[in-house]
Every structure is written in C-alpha cells, then in structure tokens.
Short mmCIF file of C-alpha atoms in Angstrom, two decimals:
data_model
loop_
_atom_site.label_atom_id
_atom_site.label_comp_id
_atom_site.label_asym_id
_atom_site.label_seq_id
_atom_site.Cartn_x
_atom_site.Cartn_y
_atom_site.Cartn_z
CA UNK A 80 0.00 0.00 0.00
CA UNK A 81 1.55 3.39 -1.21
CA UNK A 82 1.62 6.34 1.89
CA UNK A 83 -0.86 8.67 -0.13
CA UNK A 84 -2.80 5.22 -0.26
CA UNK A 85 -2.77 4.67 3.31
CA UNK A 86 -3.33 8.71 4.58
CA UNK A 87 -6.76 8.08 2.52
CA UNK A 88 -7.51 5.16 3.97
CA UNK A 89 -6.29 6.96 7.62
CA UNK A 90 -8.31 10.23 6.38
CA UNK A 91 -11.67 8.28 5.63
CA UNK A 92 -11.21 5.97 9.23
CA UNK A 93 -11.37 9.81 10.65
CA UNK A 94 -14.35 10.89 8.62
CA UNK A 95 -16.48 8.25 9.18
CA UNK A 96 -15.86 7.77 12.92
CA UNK A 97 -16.73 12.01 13.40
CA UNK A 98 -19.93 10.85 12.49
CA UNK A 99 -20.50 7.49 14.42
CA UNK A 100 -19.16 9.17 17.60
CA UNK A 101 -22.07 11.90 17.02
CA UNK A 102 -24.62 9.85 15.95
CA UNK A 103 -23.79 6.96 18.66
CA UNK A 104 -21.51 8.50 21.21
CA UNK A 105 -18.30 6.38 22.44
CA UNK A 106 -20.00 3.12 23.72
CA UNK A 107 -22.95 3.34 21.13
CA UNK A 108 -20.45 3.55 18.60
CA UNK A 109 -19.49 0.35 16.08
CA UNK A 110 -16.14 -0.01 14.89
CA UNK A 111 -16.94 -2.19 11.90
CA UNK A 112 -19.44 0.13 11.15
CA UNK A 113 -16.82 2.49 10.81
CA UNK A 114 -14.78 0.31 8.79
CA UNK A 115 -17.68 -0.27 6.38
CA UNK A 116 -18.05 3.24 6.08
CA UNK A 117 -14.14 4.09 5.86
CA UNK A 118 -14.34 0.74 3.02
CA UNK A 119 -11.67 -1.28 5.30
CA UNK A 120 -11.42 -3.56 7.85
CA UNK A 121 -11.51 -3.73 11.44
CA UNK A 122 -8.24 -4.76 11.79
CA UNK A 123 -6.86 -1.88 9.74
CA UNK A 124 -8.47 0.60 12.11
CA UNK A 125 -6.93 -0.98 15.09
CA UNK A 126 -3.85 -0.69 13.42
CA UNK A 127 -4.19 3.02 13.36
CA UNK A 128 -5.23 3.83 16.36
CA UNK A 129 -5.06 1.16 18.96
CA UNK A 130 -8.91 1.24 20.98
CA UNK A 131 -12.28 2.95 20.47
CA UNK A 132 -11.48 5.94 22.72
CA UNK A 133 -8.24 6.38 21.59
CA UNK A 134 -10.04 7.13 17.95
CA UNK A 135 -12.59 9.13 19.66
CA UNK A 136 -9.27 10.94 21.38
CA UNK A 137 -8.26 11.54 18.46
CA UNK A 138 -11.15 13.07 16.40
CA UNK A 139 -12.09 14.96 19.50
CA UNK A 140 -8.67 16.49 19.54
CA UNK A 141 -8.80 17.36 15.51
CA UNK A 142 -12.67 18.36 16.17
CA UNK A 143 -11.10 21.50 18.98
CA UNK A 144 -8.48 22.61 16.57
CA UNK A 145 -11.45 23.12 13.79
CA UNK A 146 -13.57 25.11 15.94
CA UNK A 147 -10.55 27.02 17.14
CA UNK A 148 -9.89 28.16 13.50
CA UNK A 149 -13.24 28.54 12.26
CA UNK A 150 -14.27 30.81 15.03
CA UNK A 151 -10.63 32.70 15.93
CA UNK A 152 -10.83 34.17 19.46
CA UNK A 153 -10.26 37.81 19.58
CA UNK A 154 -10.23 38.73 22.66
CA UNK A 155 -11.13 43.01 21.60
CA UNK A 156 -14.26 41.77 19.59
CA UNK A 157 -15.96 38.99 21.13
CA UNK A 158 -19.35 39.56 20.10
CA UNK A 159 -17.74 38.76 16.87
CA UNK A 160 -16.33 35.45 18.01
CA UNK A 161 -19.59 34.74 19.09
CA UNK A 162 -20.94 34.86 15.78
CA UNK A 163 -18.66 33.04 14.34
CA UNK A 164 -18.70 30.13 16.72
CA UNK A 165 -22.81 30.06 16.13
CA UNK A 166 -21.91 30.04 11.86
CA UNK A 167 -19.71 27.04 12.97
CA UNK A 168 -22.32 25.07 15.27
CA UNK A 169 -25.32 26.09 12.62
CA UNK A 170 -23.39 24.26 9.74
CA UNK A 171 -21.43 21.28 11.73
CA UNK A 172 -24.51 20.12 14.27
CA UNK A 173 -22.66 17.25 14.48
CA UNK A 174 -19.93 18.48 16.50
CA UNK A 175 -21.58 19.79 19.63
CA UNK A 176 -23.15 16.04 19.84
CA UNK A 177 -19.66 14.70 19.42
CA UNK A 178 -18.13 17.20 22.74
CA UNK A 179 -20.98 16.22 24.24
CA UNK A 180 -20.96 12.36 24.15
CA UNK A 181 -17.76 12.72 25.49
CA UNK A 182 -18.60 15.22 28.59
CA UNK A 183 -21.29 12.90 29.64
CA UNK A 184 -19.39 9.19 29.12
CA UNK A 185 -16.07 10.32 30.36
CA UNK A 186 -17.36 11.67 33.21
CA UNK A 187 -15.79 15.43 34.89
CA UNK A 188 -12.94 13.95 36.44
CA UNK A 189 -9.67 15.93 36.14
CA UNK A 190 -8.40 16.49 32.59
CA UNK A 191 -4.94 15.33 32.55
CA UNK A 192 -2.81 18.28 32.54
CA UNK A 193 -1.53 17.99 28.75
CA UNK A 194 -5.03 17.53 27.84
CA UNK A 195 -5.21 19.88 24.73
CA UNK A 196 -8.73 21.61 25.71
CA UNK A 197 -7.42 22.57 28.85
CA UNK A 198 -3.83 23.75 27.26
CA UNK A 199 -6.37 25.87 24.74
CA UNK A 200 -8.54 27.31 27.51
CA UNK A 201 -5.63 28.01 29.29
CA UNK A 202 -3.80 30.13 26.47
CA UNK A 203 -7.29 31.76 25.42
CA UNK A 204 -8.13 32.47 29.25
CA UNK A 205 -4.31 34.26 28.75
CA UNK A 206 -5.07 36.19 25.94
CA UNK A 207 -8.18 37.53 27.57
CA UNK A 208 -6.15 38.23 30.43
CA UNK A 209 -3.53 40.43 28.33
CA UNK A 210 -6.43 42.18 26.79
CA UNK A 211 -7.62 43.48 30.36
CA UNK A 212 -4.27 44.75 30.88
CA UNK A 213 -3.93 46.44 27.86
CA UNK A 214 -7.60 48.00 28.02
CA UNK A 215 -9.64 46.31 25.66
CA UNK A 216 -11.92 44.29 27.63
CA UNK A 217 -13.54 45.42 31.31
CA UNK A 218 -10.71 44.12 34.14
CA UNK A 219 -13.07 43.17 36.80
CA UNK A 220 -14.49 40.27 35.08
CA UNK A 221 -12.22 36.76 36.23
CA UNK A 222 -10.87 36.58 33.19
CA UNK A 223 -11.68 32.89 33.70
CA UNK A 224 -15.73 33.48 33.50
CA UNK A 225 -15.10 35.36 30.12
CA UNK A 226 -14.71 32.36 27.59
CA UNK A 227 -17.38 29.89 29.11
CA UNK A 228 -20.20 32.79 29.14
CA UNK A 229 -18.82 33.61 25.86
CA UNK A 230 -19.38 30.12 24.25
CA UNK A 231 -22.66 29.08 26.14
CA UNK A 232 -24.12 32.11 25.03
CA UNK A 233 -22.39 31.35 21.30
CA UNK A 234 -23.73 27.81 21.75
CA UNK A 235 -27.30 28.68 23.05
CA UNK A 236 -29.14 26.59 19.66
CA UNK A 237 -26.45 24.30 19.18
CA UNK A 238 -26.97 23.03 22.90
CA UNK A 239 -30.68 23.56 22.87
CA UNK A 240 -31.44 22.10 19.20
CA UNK A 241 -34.92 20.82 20.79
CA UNK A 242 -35.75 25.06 21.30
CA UNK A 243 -35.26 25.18 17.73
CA UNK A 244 -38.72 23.45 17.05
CA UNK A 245 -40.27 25.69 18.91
CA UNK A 246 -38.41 28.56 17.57
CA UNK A 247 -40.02 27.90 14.14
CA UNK A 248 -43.36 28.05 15.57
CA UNK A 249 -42.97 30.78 17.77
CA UNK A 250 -40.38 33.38 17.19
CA UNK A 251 -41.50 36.61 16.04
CA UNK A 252 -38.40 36.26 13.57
CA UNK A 253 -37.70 32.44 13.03
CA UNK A 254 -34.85 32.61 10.79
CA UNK A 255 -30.86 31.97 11.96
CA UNK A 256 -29.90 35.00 11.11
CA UNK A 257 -32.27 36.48 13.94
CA UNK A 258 -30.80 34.11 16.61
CA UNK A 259 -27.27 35.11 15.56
CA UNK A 260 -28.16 38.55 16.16
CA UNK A 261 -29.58 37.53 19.37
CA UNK A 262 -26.78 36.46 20.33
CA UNK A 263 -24.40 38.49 19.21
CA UNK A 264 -26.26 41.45 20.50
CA UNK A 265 -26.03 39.53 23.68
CA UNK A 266 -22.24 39.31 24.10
CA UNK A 267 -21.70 42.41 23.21
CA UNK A 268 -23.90 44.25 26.13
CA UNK A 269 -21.71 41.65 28.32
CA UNK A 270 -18.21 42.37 27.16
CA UNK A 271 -18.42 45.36 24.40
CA UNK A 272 -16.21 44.79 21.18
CA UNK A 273 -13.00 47.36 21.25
CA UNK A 274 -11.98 48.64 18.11
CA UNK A 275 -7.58 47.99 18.22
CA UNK A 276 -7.73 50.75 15.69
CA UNK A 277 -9.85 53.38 17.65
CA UNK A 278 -8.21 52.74 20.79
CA UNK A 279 -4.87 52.80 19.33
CA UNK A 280 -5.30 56.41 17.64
CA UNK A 281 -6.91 58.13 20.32
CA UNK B 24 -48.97 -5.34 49.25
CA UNK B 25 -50.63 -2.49 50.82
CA UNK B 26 -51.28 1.23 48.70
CA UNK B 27 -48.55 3.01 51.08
CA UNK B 28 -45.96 0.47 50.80
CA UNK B 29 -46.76 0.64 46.84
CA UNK B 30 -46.27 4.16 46.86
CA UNK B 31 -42.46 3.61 47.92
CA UNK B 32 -41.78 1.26 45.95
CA UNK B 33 -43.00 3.26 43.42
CA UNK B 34 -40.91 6.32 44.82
CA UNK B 35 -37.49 4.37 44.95
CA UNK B 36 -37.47 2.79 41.48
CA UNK B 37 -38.38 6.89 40.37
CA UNK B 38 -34.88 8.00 42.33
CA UNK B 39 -32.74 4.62 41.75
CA UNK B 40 -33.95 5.42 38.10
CA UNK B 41 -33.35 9.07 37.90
CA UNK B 42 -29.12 8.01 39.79
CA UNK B 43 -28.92 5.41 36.35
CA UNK B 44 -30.05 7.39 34.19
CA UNK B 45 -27.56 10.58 35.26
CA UNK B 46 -24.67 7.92 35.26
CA UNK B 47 -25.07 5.86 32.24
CA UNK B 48 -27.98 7.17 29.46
CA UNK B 49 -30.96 5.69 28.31
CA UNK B 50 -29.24 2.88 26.25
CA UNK B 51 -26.38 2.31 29.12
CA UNK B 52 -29.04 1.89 31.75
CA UNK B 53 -29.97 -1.32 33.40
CA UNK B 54 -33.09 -2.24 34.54
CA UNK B 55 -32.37 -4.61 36.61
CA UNK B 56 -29.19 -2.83 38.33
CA UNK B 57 -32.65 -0.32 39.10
CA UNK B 58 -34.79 -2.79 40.43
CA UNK B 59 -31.65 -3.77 42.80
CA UNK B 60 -30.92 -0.24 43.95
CA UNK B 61 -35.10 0.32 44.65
CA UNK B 62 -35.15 -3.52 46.27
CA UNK B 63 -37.35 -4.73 44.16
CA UNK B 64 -37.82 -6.88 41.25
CA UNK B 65 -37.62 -6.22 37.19
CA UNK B 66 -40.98 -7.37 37.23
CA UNK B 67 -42.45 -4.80 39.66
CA UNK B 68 -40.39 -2.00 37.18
CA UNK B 69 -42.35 -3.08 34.44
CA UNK B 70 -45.61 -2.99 36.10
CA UNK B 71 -45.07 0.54 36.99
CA UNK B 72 -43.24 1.64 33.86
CA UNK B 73 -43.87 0.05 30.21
CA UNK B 74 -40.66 0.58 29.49
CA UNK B 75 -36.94 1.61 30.25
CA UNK B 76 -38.17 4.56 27.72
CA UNK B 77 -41.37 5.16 29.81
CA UNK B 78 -39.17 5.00 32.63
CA UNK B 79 -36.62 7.47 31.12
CA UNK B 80 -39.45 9.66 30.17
CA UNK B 81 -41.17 9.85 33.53
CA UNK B 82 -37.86 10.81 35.28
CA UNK B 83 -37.45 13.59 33.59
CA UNK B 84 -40.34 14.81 33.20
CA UNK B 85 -40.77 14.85 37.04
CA UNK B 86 -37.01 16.47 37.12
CA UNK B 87 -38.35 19.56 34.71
CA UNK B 88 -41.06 19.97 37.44
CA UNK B 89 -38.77 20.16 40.38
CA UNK B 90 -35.77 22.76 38.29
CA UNK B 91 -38.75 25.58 37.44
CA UNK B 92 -40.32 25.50 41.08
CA UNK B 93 -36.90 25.60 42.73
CA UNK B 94 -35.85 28.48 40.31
CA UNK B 95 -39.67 30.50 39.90
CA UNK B 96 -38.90 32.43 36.56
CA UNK B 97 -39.80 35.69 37.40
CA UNK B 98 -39.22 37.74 34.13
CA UNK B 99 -39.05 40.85 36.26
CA UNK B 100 -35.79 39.75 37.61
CA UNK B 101 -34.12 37.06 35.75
CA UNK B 102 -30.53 38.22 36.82
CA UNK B 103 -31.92 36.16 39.95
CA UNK B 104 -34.00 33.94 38.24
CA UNK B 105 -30.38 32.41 36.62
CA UNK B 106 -28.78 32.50 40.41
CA UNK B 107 -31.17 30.21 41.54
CA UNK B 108 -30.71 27.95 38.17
CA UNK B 109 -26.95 27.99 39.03
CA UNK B 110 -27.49 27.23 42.78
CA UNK B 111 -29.76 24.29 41.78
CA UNK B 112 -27.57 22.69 39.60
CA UNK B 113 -24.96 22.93 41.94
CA UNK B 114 -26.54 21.00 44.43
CA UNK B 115 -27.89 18.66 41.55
CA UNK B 116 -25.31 18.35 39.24
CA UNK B 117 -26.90 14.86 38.32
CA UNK B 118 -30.04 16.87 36.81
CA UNK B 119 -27.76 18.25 33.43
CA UNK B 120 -26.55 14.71 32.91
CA UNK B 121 -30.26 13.43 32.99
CA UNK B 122 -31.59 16.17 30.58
CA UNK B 123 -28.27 15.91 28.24
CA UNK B 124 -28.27 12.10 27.90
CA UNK B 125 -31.82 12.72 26.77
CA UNK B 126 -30.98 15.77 23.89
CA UNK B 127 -28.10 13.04 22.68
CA UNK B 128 -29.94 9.68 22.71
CA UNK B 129 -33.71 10.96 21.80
CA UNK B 130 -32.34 13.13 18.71
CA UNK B 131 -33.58 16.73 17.91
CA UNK B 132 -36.74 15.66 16.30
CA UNK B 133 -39.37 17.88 16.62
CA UNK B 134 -40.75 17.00 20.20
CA UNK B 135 -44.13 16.20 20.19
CA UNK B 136 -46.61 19.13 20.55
CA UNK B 137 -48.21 18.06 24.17
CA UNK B 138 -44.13 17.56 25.14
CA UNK B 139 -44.19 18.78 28.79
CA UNK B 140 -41.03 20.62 28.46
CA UNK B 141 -42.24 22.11 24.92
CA UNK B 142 -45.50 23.22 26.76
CA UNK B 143 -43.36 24.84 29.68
CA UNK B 144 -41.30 27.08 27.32
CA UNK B 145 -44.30 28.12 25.63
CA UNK B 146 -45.73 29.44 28.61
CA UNK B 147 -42.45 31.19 29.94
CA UNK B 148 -41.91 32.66 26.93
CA UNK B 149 -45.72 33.69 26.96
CA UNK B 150 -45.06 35.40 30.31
CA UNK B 151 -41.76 37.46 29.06
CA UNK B 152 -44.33 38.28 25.93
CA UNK B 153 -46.07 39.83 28.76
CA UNK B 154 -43.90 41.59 30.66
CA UNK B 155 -42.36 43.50 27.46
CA UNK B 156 -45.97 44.51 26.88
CA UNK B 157 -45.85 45.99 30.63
CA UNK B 158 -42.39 47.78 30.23
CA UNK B 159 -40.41 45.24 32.78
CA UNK B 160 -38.45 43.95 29.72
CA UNK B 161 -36.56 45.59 26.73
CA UNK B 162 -39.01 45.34 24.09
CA UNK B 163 -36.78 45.15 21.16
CA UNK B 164 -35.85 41.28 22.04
CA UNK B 165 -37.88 38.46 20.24
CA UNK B 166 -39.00 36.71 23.25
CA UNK B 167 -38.24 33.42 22.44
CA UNK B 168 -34.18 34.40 22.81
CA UNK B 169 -34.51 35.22 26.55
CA UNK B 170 -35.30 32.12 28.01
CA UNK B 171 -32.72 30.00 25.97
CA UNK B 172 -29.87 32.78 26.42
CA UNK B 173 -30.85 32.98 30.07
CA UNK B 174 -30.39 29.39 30.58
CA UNK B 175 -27.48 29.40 28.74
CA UNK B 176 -25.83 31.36 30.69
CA UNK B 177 -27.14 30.20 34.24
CA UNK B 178 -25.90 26.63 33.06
CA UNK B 179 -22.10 27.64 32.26
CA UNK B 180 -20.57 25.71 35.03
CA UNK B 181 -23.22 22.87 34.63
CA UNK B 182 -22.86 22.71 30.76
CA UNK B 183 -18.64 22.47 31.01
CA UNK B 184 -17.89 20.80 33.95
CA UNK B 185 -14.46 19.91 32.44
CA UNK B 186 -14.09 23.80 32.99
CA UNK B 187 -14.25 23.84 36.44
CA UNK B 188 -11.11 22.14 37.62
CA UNK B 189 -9.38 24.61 35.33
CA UNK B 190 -10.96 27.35 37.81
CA UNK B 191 -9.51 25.77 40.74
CA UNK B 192 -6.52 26.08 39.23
CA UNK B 193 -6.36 29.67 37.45
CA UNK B 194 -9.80 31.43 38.55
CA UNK B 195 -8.95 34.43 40.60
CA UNK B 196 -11.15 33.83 42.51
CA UNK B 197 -11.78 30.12 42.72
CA UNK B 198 -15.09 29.48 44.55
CA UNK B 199 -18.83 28.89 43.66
CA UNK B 200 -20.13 32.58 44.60
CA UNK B 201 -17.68 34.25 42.58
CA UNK B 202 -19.22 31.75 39.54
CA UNK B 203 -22.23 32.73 40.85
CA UNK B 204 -21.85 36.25 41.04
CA UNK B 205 -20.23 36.50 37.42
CA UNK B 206 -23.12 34.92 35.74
CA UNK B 207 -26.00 36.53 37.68
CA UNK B 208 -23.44 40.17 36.40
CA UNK B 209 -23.78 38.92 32.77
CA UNK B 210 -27.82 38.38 32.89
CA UNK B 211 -28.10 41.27 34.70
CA UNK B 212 -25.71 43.24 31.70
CA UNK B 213 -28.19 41.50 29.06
CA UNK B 214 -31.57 41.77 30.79
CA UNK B 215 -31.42 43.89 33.59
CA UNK B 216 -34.20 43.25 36.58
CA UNK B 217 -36.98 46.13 37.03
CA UNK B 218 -38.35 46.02 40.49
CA UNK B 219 -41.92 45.84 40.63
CA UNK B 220 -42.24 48.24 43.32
CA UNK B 221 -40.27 50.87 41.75
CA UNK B 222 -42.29 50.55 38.40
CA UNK B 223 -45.62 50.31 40.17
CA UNK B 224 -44.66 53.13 42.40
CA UNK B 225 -43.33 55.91 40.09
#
C-alpha cells in the first residue's frame, strides 16, 4: 500500500468515525461500522489507532483545533467570536453532539494536565487576560468566566437544538440570522467589542 | 402489598432510576441494576413503567417539574431567576446529565406538541411576551431568545464541567459565589431586573 494510499484510507477511518461518535456516542459507537463506512477492515483501524477511545481521542482532539480556527478568538471583539462560533455550530450540528458524548461518558474527572482543551482554555483564558491589561476588555471580570459565558451564550441553539422546534413556531423572527443577532447582541452588552484601531489612535 | 408500601416502591425505582439514568444514558441503563438499587424486582419495574423509555421519560419529566419550582422564573428579575438555576444545579449536578443524555440519545426531532417541556417554554416565553408589553423587559428582544440565552448562561458551570477544575486552578477567585456572582453580572448586563415596586410606584 503506497503512503498517499494509506493517509486516505487513515483520512476516511477519521471521517467516518466524526460521524458514528455523534450519531452513537463512544460506547454506542461500532467499529466495523466504521470500517464499512471508511471501506476497510476492522483490523486496519486498530492498526491506526489502537482502541475505540483512543479514535474518539483523536477526532475529538482534531474536532477543537477546527472550531478554534473557524471561530478565531479575539479577545477586543468577542461579540464577533460569538458569531462566528454560532456560523460554525449552525453548519457542523454534528460536532456539539460529538463534545458532548464525550462530557457525559467520560465523566468530569480531572483532565490530565496535557489535555489539549485545557492547554487551549488556558492560552485563550491568557489572551483575555492580556487584553484586560492592555484596556480592551472590562478588568473586573475573572478573566476565567469570560470564555465559558462567551461560548454558552455562542452555543445557546447548538446546545438547545430541541428550542429550535419551537423557535419555528414561535419566534417573532424564526430565521438563523435572527438568533445570531440575538446572540451576538447579547455578548456584546456583556463584554463590548473594542476597536484595536480606535483605541490605538486616540 | 398495601397502597402506602406501593407508593415507595414506586418512589425508589423513580430516584434509583433518575441516579442510572444521570450515570449511564438511556441505552447504558440497566433495569435490573434499578430494580436492585429500589429492592425490588424487574418485574415490579415493568408494572409501573412500560418501558426503560417510559421509565426514562417519567424521570425527567418529574425532574423539569422540580428545576422551574426551585428556580420560579420571574421575568421581572431574571438576573436572579439564573442564580437560583446555578445554585440548583450545583446541588444537583446529576439533573444536566439526565436532561443531556436525553438531547443526545432521543435526537432533535421535533418534540411532540403536548411535550411537557415544549408546553413549559411556551408558557415562559408567553409570560416574558407579557412583561415586554408591561415595560419590565426591553421590548426590542424576540422573546423566544430570553429564556434560551438565560439558561445558557445560568448553566455555564453545569454545561462544562471539564471547565471547572481549570478554575480551581487559574480562577482568581476560585469558589462557587464568585461563579455565581459572574453569571448573575452577565444576565443582569443582558436583561437587567426592574423592580416591581419601583415601576408600580413611580
């Protein structure tokens, strides 16, 4: 089997267990039914990554680092990270299900210190923390309570996709765009966006 | 067996069921691991409940019932209606596993239009309706974003539990009350309280 041969084969194993692991969670999940999907054997996903939850490790890990990009955390306008963390959730459903399999079946107990959410809340929760000392975002706010009020309020459909029914039938405007401005609106009476430009020149 | 002693058997399947459920799911629940816990027998499960879904579907249900009349929205003041949301959960941490193992494993299909927790939002959101009408609440905001932003952000520490060791590590200030205190800020921020009194008075 050539290397570009085997990356696809590595590439599709990925694919198709993102979404068993959000249909099924970790113990719900089947890995031949991910090698079926993936078109290989059983076998040849244990031989890339050694158990179940080490391929849900995995995808969970590569899941974090697209929602990191997608939504890039500025820490001077985060009404506008909000919005782009609800464009994210609105067109990948699938990966709030995926987090949260993994919240509820691997319980709260300590991350492990190298555990790369915690070493990317940790360098956000930083960068918020520079940002109050260089004036762009209120320093009386914990810098810790910034990013989890942040998302929850970002992920307010994504986490409630049973509101959205009732949305449909009830909103005065039942469109996305409405919610996003919802919520948008919402972060930014919280913790107001700061120009870098404006504050710089004045 | 006498109506009384029915009654708690009845009673301890309902909390042995509601303890599984929060640990393990729907589909990771055992009946008979229930029936032990309550003292009883499979059998006697069944005769109360149909079903493990039934089952599932009573629990929470009844759990719904006992989170709005510990926290009493009061859409005059829901800076304080999301304090007592946080201060429930809290104490019941087990009640955001019950309702999230439910939003995984039952899907986002449109919930069914007598759906007890559907009919419960409708008449919340009914009542903030009403109090934009009587000037205690920003008019401008569809009323069907409050309650889910509200929530939202009451639930931060419930939602991301993973979060919270991080806090005992970096938080400023590390304990509950200054969780509390930030999220009750942020609703307050968003959708301030208007004291009845005041408004009725002036």
């Amino acid at each position: 089997m050539s290397s570009r041969t085997a990356a696809d084969t590595r590439d599709r194993i990925v694919m198709a267990a993102k979404a068993e692991f959000a249909q099924y969670g970790i113990a719900g999940a089947r890995v031949d039914r991910i090698a079926k999907e993936a078109r290989t054997s059983k076998e040849r996903v244990y031989a890339y990554f050694r158990s179940k939850e080490d391929l849900y490790a995995f995808v969970a890990r590569q899941e974090l680092a697209v929602v990191a990009a997608a939504s890039r955390m500025d820490p001077t306008d985060l009404p506008g990270y909000a919005g782009r963390i609800f464009d994210f959730f609105l067109s990948h459903p699938e990966h709030h299900r995926l987090v949260a399999w993994g919240r509820l079946e691997l319980g709260d107990n300590a991350p492990a210190p190298d555990d790369p959410l915690m070493a990317a809340v940790r360098e956000k929760t930083e960068q918020l923390r520079k940002a109050q000392e260089d004036g762009y975002l209120d320093p009386s706010w914990d810098p810790f309570d910034v990013l989890p009020l942040v998302h929850q309020i970002a992920t307010s459909w994504a986490a409630q996709p049973e509101l959205a029914h009732v949305a449909k039938e009830q909103a005065r405007t039942p469109d996305a765009a409405a919610r996003r401005a919802a919520i948008v609106r919402a972060v930014q009476l919280v913790f107001p966006a700061t120009t870098r430009d404006e504050t710089a020149s004045r």
